[in-house]
Amino acid sequence: ILSHSPNASDPDSVAVEDSQGKRAISNMAQVFEKQVILTRDDQTVLLKLNDQTEVSIAPGSQVSVDELKVEGSKTAHMTLLKGMVHLAVTHGYSEKNLFLLRTRSAVMGVRGTEFIVEHRGNGDSSLHTLDGSVAIGKSEEDLRDPSKSYVVPAGQMSTASPKIARPTAPQKFDQKSFSSYLNRRAPTLQQRVETHQETRTQKQIQQQPQMRGPGQNNGTQNRNQPPRPAQPGGGRPPENHPFRGR
C-alpha cells in the first residue's frame, strides 16, 4: 500500500480498521483480508496487489478488502463502502473467479480492465469503464444472468440504486466532462487515469505493423507474390460470453 498525498496532514500514514479496532499503518505496509482502508479528506491511497493490480482510493473513501488470493486460481473481492476508487485490474482472473467490487447497490465483475466506481451516501453507485468491459448487476448471481445484468464496455457508464431492481443500461459518457469532474473530486485519480491512458497508447503504437510499400517485405521487393486471402471473420475470437473482458 502507498499513500499518494504529499500535501496531506500526515502523508506517511494510512488508517485501517479491523476486528482489533482502528489504527494507522505506514506507507508500504501490507494490508490483509477483513481490513478496511479509510482515507482522509486530503489523502489518496494506492493499494497495489502482488499481481500488479492497482486500486487507487480517492479522498474521503472507505474500501474493505474482503477476500484476496493473487496466486494460482486468483480471487479478489472488495467492497466500496463509501467514496470513489479507480481500478486497473490485470489479466488472469477467470470466468469462475472474477475480480469483484461490491457496493450497497451493485456488484461489478471483471477479468482484467480499468474502471472507476463512485458510491454515494444515498446508496447510489456509478460505474465508468475506461478500458475493456465490466459486468454489473445487483448481486454476484445476477452477473451470470444476462436478463439481470449488463456488460459495460469502454467509454460507457451505468448507475445502480437500492431503489431499482437492475442497473441502468450502458450509455456513453462525455469523457472531457468526466475528466473535469475527476480533477475536482480526486486530482490524483485523474493523474492515474492519464498515466494508464498514455501506457495503452504507447502499447498500441508498438503493436501496429510497420507500414510497407506495395510488394515490399522487410524492405525487399516481392511483386510476384499474390496477396493473402482475408481470414473469415477478421480473425477475431467469438464474443459469446459476457465475461470475455478485454
mmCIF file of C-alpha atoms in Angstrom:
data_model
loop_
_atom_site.group_PDB
_atom_site.id
_atom_site.type_symbol
_atom_site.label_atom_id
_atom_site.label_comp_id
_atom_site.label_asym_id
_atom_site.label_seq_id
_atom_site.Cartn_x
_atom_site.Cartn_y
_atom_site.Cartn_z
ATOM 1 C CA ILE A 1 0.000 0.000 0.000
ATOM 2 C CA LEU A 2 1.227 3.505 -0.814
ATOM 3 C CA SER A 3 -0.023 6.911 0.210
ATOM 4 C CA HIS A 4 -0.125 9.420 -2.653
ATOM 5 C CA SER A 5 -0.720 12.554 -0.618
ATOM 6 C CA PRO A 6 2.443 14.643 -0.158
ATOM 7 C CA ASN A 7 0.331 17.595 0.985
ATOM 8 C CA ALA A 8 -1.770 15.633 3.457
ATOM 9 C CA SER A 9 -1.694 16.454 7.156
ATOM 10 C CA ASP A 10 0.083 13.123 7.788
ATOM 11 C CA PRO A 11 1.451 11.878 4.443
ATOM 12 C CA ASP A 12 3.305 8.915 5.932
ATOM 13 C CA SER A 13 0.385 7.004 7.442
ATOM 14 C CA VAL A 14 -2.847 5.364 6.314
ATOM 15 C CA ALA A 15 -5.777 4.445 8.570
ATOM 16 C CA VAL A 16 -7.096 0.868 8.618
ATOM 17 C CA GLU A 17 -9.822 -0.757 10.673
ATOM 18 C CA ASP A 18 -10.400 -4.413 11.541
ATOM 19 C CA SER A 19 -11.567 -6.580 14.432
ATOM 20 C CA GLN A 20 -8.842 -5.071 16.619
ATOM 21 C CA GLY A 21 -10.065 -1.534 16.036
ATOM 22 C CA LYS A 22 -8.814 1.458 14.087
ATOM 23 C CA ARG A 23 -5.119 2.280 13.758
ATOM 24 C CA ALA A 24 -2.564 3.911 11.479
ATOM 25 C CA ILE A 25 -0.121 1.978 9.318
ATOM 26 C CA SER A 26 2.896 3.361 7.471
ATOM 27 C CA ASN A 27 3.487 3.668 3.737
ATOM 28 C CA MET A 28 4.494 0.390 2.077
ATOM 29 C CA ALA A 29 2.828 -1.602 4.869
ATOM 30 C CA GLN A 30 0.829 -4.698 3.939
ATOM 31 C CA VAL A 31 -2.951 -4.813 4.018
ATOM 32 C CA PHE A 32 -4.759 -8.054 4.785
ATOM 33 C CA GLU A 33 -8.184 -9.597 4.329
ATOM 34 C CA LYS A 34 -11.005 -8.266 6.511
ATOM 35 C CA GLN A 35 -9.347 -4.858 6.839
ATOM 36 C CA VAL A 36 -10.975 -1.578 5.846
ATOM 37 C CA ILE A 37 -8.850 1.233 4.374
ATOM 38 C CA LEU A 38 -10.042 4.717 5.326
ATOM 39 C CA THR A 39 -8.716 7.767 3.501
ATOM 40 C CA ARG A 40 -8.802 11.270 4.917
ATOM 41 C CA ASP A 41 -10.326 14.171 3.018
ATOM 42 C CA ASP A 42 -6.845 15.305 1.921
ATOM 43 C CA GLN A 43 -5.488 11.834 1.127
ATOM 44 C CA THR A 44 -5.416 9.487 -1.860
ATOM 45 C CA VAL A 45 -4.101 5.965 -1.315
ATOM 46 C CA LEU A 46 -2.781 3.443 -3.834
ATOM 47 C CA LEU A 47 -3.255 -0.227 -2.970
ATOM 48 C CA LYS A 48 -1.081 -2.425 -5.173
ATOM 49 C CA LEU A 49 -1.682 -6.173 -5.202
ATOM 50 C CA ASN A 50 1.002 -8.784 -5.796
ATOM 51 C CA ASP A 51 -0.317 -9.374 -9.325
ATOM 52 C CA GLN A 52 0.230 -5.639 -10.094
ATOM 53 C CA THR A 53 -3.485 -4.799 -9.931
ATOM 54 C CA GLU A 54 -3.844 -1.207 -8.735
ATOM 55 C CA VAL A 55 -6.669 0.148 -6.581
ATOM 56 C CA SER A 56 -6.490 3.933 -6.180
ATOM 57 C CA ILE A 57 -8.716 5.129 -3.331
ATOM 58 C CA ALA A 58 -9.970 8.727 -3.509
ATOM 59 C CA PRO A 59 -10.110 11.145 -0.555
ATOM 60 C CA GLY A 60 -12.892 10.550 1.960
ATOM 61 C CA SER A 61 -13.388 6.907 0.936
ATOM 62 C CA GLN A 62 -13.631 3.529 2.658
ATOM 63 C CA VAL A 63 -12.689 0.223 0.994
ATOM 64 C CA SER A 64 -12.986 -3.212 2.577
ATOM 65 C CA VAL A 65 -10.610 -5.995 1.488
ATOM 66 C CA ASP A 66 -12.981 -8.954 1.804
ATOM 67 C CA GLU A 67 -11.082 -11.765 0.087
ATOM 68 C CA LEU A 68 -7.700 -11.783 -1.593
ATOM 69 C CA LYS A 69 -5.818 -14.549 -3.376
ATOM 70 C CA VAL A 70 -3.461 -13.487 -6.153
ATOM 71 C CA GLU A 71 -1.572 -16.724 -6.761
ATOM 72 C CA GLY A 72 -2.847 -19.818 -8.569
ATOM 73 C CA SER A 73 -6.610 -19.517 -9.039
ATOM 74 C CA LYS A 74 -6.811 -15.774 -8.375
ATOM 75 C CA THR A 75 -9.681 -14.312 -6.391
ATOM 76 C CA ALA A 76 -10.187 -10.743 -5.220
ATOM 77 C CA HIS A 77 -13.336 -9.406 -3.577
ATOM 78 C CA MET A 78 -13.548 -5.832 -2.297
ATOM 79 C CA THR A 79 -16.342 -3.565 -1.110
ATOM 80 C CA LEU A 80 -16.520 0.171 -1.689
ATOM 81 C CA LEU A 81 -18.319 1.312 1.450
ATOM 82 C CA LYS A 82 -18.040 4.997 0.662
ATOM 83 C CA GLY A 83 -16.411 7.326 -1.870
ATOM 84 C CA MET A 84 -14.580 6.544 -5.108
ATOM 85 C CA VAL A 85 -11.999 4.098 -6.465
ATOM 86 C CA HIS A 86 -10.042 3.734 -9.703
ATOM 87 C CA LEU A 87 -9.132 0.146 -10.554
ATOM 88 C CA ALA A 88 -6.635 -1.162 -13.093
ATOM 89 C CA VAL A 89 -7.109 -4.937 -12.873
ATOM 90 C CA THR A 90 -4.528 -7.189 -14.516
ATOM 91 C CA HIS A 91 -5.476 -10.227 -16.598
ATOM 92 C CA GLY A 92 -5.527 -13.652 -15.007
ATOM 93 C CA TYR A 93 -8.914 -13.657 -13.304
ATOM 94 C CA SER A 94 -11.244 -16.270 -14.773
ATOM 95 C CA GLU A 95 -14.941 -16.542 -15.545
ATOM 96 C CA LYS A 96 -15.289 -18.676 -12.422
ATOM 97 C CA ASN A 97 -13.113 -16.476 -10.209
ATOM 98 C CA LEU A 98 -13.709 -12.850 -11.137
ATOM 99 C CA PHE A 99 -12.329 -9.727 -9.555
ATOM 100 C CA LEU A 100 -15.411 -8.449 -7.723
ATOM 101 C CA LEU A 101 -16.118 -4.966 -6.419
ATOM 102 C CA ARG A 102 -19.269 -4.534 -4.369
ATOM 103 C CA THR A 103 -21.215 -1.516 -3.202
ATOM 104 C CA ARG A 104 -24.502 -1.346 -1.297
ATOM 105 C CA SER A 105 -26.409 -1.152 -4.593
ATOM 106 C CA ALA A 106 -24.321 -3.132 -7.131
ATOM 107 C CA VAL A 107 -21.709 -5.791 -7.830
ATOM 108 C CA MET A 108 -19.145 -5.440 -10.615
ATOM 109 C CA GLY A 109 -17.122 -8.338 -12.027
ATOM 110 C CA VAL A 110 -14.099 -8.219 -14.333
ATOM 111 C CA ARG A 111 -11.359 -10.451 -15.676
ATOM 112 C CA GLY A 112 -8.960 -7.596 -16.380
ATOM 113 C CA THR A 113 -9.841 -3.999 -17.182
ATOM 114 C CA GLU A 114 -9.773 -0.377 -15.979
ATOM 115 C CA PHE A 115 -12.755 1.421 -14.461
ATOM 116 C CA ILE A 116 -13.922 3.939 -11.852
ATOM 117 C CA VAL A 117 -16.707 3.427 -9.332
ATOM 118 C CA GLU A 118 -18.268 6.011 -7.030
ATOM 119 C CA HIS A 119 -20.614 5.151 -4.157
ATOM 120 C CA ARG A 120 -22.615 7.981 -2.598
ATOM 121 C CA GLY A 121 -24.190 8.394 0.802
ATOM 122 C CA ASN A 122 -27.709 7.767 -0.533
ATOM 123 C CA GLY A 123 -26.662 4.304 -1.729
ATOM 124 C CA ASP A 124 -26.407 5.154 -5.445
ATOM 125 C CA SER A 125 -23.395 3.857 -7.387
ATOM 126 C CA SER A 126 -21.937 4.856 -10.742
ATOM 127 C CA LEU A 127 -19.590 2.877 -12.979
ATOM 128 C CA HIS A 128 -17.427 4.392 -15.730
ATOM 129 C CA THR A 129 -15.474 1.888 -17.844
ATOM 130 C CA LEU A 130 -12.202 3.255 -19.229
ATOM 131 C CA ASP A 131 -10.738 0.143 -20.877
ATOM 132 C CA GLY A 132 -12.053 -3.373 -21.506
ATOM 133 C CA SER A 133 -15.510 -4.183 -20.149
ATOM 134 C CA VAL A 134 -17.196 -4.563 -16.765
ATOM 135 C CA ALA A 135 -20.220 -6.687 -15.859
ATOM 136 C CA ILE A 136 -22.616 -5.005 -13.423
ATOM 137 C CA GLY A 137 -25.619 -6.410 -11.558
ATOM 138 C CA LYS A 138 -27.333 -6.231 -8.196
ATOM 139 C CA SER A 139 -25.662 -9.421 -6.912
ATOM 140 C CA GLU A 140 -22.931 -11.872 -7.876
ATOM 141 C CA GLU A 141 -25.608 -14.317 -9.070
ATOM 142 C CA ASP A 142 -27.126 -11.619 -11.295
ATOM 143 C CA LEU A 143 -23.791 -11.158 -13.092
ATOM 144 C CA ARG A 144 -24.268 -14.558 -14.701
ATOM 145 C CA ASP A 145 -27.820 -13.793 -15.822
ATOM 146 C CA PRO A 146 -27.956 -11.536 -18.930
ATOM 147 C CA SER A 147 -31.550 -10.585 -18.091
ATOM 148 C CA LYS A 148 -30.480 -9.088 -14.754
ATOM 149 C CA SER A 149 -27.092 -7.564 -15.578
ATOM 150 C CA TYR A 150 -25.240 -5.569 -18.212
ATOM 151 C CA VAL A 151 -21.759 -5.593 -19.714
ATOM 152 C CA VAL A 152 -20.454 -2.025 -19.828
ATOM 153 C CA PRO A 153 -17.734 -1.503 -22.483
ATOM 154 C CA ALA A 154 -15.047 1.170 -22.553
ATOM 155 C CA GLY A 155 -16.378 4.708 -22.898
ATOM 156 C CA GLN A 156 -19.741 3.855 -21.361
ATOM 157 C CA MET A 157 -21.303 4.065 -17.906
ATOM 158 C CA SER A 158 -24.053 2.572 -15.780
ATOM 159 C CA THR A 159 -25.674 3.503 -12.477
ATOM 160 C CA ALA A 160 -27.313 1.463 -9.734
ATOM 161 C CA SER A 161 -29.543 2.332 -6.809
ATOM 162 C CA PRO A 162 -31.135 0.422 -3.921
ATOM 163 C CA LYS A 163 -34.457 1.662 -5.311
ATOM 164 C CA ILE A 164 -34.186 -0.097 -8.701
ATOM 165 C CA ALA A 165 -34.094 -3.829 -9.456
ATOM 166 C CA ARG A 166 -31.438 -3.639 -12.181
ATOM 167 C CA PRO A 167 -28.618 -1.228 -13.038
ATOM 168 C CA THR A 168 -29.277 1.186 -15.874
ATOM 169 C CA ALA A 169 -28.444 0.184 -19.440
ATOM 170 C CA PRO A 170 -24.942 1.243 -20.571
ATOM 171 C CA GLN A 171 -24.680 4.621 -22.218
ATOM 172 C CA LYS A 172 -21.812 6.735 -23.478
ATOM 173 C CA PHE A 173 -20.401 9.406 -21.208
ATOM 174 C CA ASP A 174 -18.640 12.637 -22.106
ATOM 175 C CA GLN A 175 -15.013 11.886 -21.296
ATOM 176 C CA LYS A 176 -13.984 15.534 -21.160
ATOM 177 C CA SER A 177 -16.682 16.374 -18.628
ATOM 178 C CA PHE A 178 -15.860 13.285 -16.593
ATOM 179 C CA SER A 179 -12.155 14.197 -16.560
ATOM 180 C CA SER A 180 -13.055 17.679 -15.314
ATOM 181 C CA TYR A 181 -15.156 16.141 -12.538
ATOM 182 C CA LEU A 182 -12.280 13.853 -11.518
ATOM 183 C CA ASN A 183 -9.897 16.807 -11.422
ATOM 184 C CA ARG A 184 -12.202 18.478 -8.912
ATOM 185 C CA ARG A 185 -13.137 15.369 -6.925
ATOM 186 C CA ALA A 186 -9.825 13.496 -6.864
ATOM 187 C CA PRO A 187 -6.951 15.033 -8.901
ATOM 188 C CA THR A 188 -4.582 12.166 -8.093
ATOM 189 C CA LEU A 189 -7.047 9.659 -9.536
ATOM 190 C CA GLN A 190 -7.227 11.709 -12.723
ATOM 191 C CA GLN A 191 -3.441 11.583 -12.918
ATOM 192 C CA ARG A 192 -3.574 7.793 -12.605
ATOM 193 C CA VAL A 193 -6.142 7.645 -15.421
ATOM 194 C CA GLU A 194 -3.912 9.766 -17.663
ATOM 195 C CA THR A 195 -0.883 7.589 -16.873
ATOM 196 C CA HIS A 196 -2.727 4.400 -17.846
ATOM 197 C CA GLN A 197 -4.074 6.079 -20.986
ATOM 198 C CA GLU A 198 -0.544 7.025 -22.049
ATOM 199 C CA THR A 199 0.646 3.465 -21.395
ATOM 200 C CA ARG A 200 -2.152 1.996 -23.543
ATOM 201 C CA THR A 201 -1.414 4.467 -26.337
ATOM 202 C CA GLN A 202 2.284 3.531 -26.335
ATOM 203 C CA LYS A 203 1.438 -0.184 -26.456
ATOM 204 C CA GLN A 204 -0.932 0.369 -29.380
ATOM 205 C CA ILE A 205 1.773 2.255 -31.276
ATOM 206 C CA GLN A 206 4.295 -0.512 -30.629
ATOM 207 C CA GLN A 207 1.857 -3.210 -31.735
ATOM 208 C CA GLN A 208 0.988 -1.526 -35.028
ATOM 209 C CA PRO A 209 2.590 -3.313 -38.016
ATOM 210 C CA GLN A 210 5.242 -1.342 -39.849
ATOM 211 C CA MET A 211 3.823 0.245 -42.995
ATOM 212 C CA ARG A 212 5.469 -1.035 -46.181
ATOM 213 C CA GLY A 213 5.118 -0.111 -49.794
ATOM 214 C CA PRO A 214 3.375 -2.334 -52.380
ATOM 215 C CA GLY A 215 5.208 -5.592 -52.952
ATOM 216 C CA GLN A 216 7.691 -4.986 -50.159
ATOM 217 C CA ASN A 217 8.590 -7.363 -47.386
ATOM 218 C CA ASN A 218 11.106 -6.075 -44.841
ATOM 219 C CA GLY A 219 12.469 -3.734 -47.483
ATOM 220 C CA THR A 220 12.766 -6.422 -50.181
ATOM 221 C CA GLN A 221 10.518 -6.233 -53.215
ATOM 222 C CA ASN A 222 8.444 -9.310 -53.997
ATOM 223 C CA ARG A 223 5.955 -8.233 -56.646
ATOM 224 C CA ASN A 224 5.284 -11.798 -57.848
ATOM 225 C CA GLN A 225 3.804 -12.932 -54.554
ATOM 226 C CA PRO A 226 -0.039 -12.909 -54.637
ATOM 227 C CA PRO A 227 -1.906 -11.198 -51.802
ATOM 228 C CA ARG A 228 -3.028 -13.392 -48.920
ATOM 229 C CA PRO A 229 -6.779 -14.069 -48.699
ATOM 230 C CA ALA A 230 -8.623 -12.408 -45.849
ATOM 231 C CA GLN A 231 -9.374 -14.596 -42.834
ATOM 232 C CA PRO A 232 -13.067 -15.278 -42.205
ATOM 233 C CA GLY A 233 -14.470 -13.004 -39.538
ATOM 234 C CA GLY A 234 -11.351 -10.883 -39.490
ATOM 235 C CA GLY A 235 -9.588 -13.407 -37.239
ATOM 236 C CA ARG A 236 -11.459 -12.144 -34.147
ATOM 237 C CA PRO A 237 -12.436 -14.666 -31.475
ATOM 238 C CA PRO A 238 -16.130 -15.085 -30.685
ATOM 239 C CA GLU A 239 -17.621 -12.845 -28.022
ATOM 240 C CA ASN A 240 -20.344 -15.122 -26.731
ATOM 241 C CA HIS A 241 -19.614 -14.797 -23.036
ATOM 242 C CA PRO A 242 -20.488 -11.707 -21.012
ATOM 243 C CA PHE A 243 -17.242 -12.021 -19.026
ATOM 244 C CA ARG A 244 -14.942 -12.120 -22.036
ATOM 245 C CA GLY A 245 -13.294 -8.932 -20.730
ATOM 246 C CA ARG A 246 -10.583 -7.133 -22.641
#
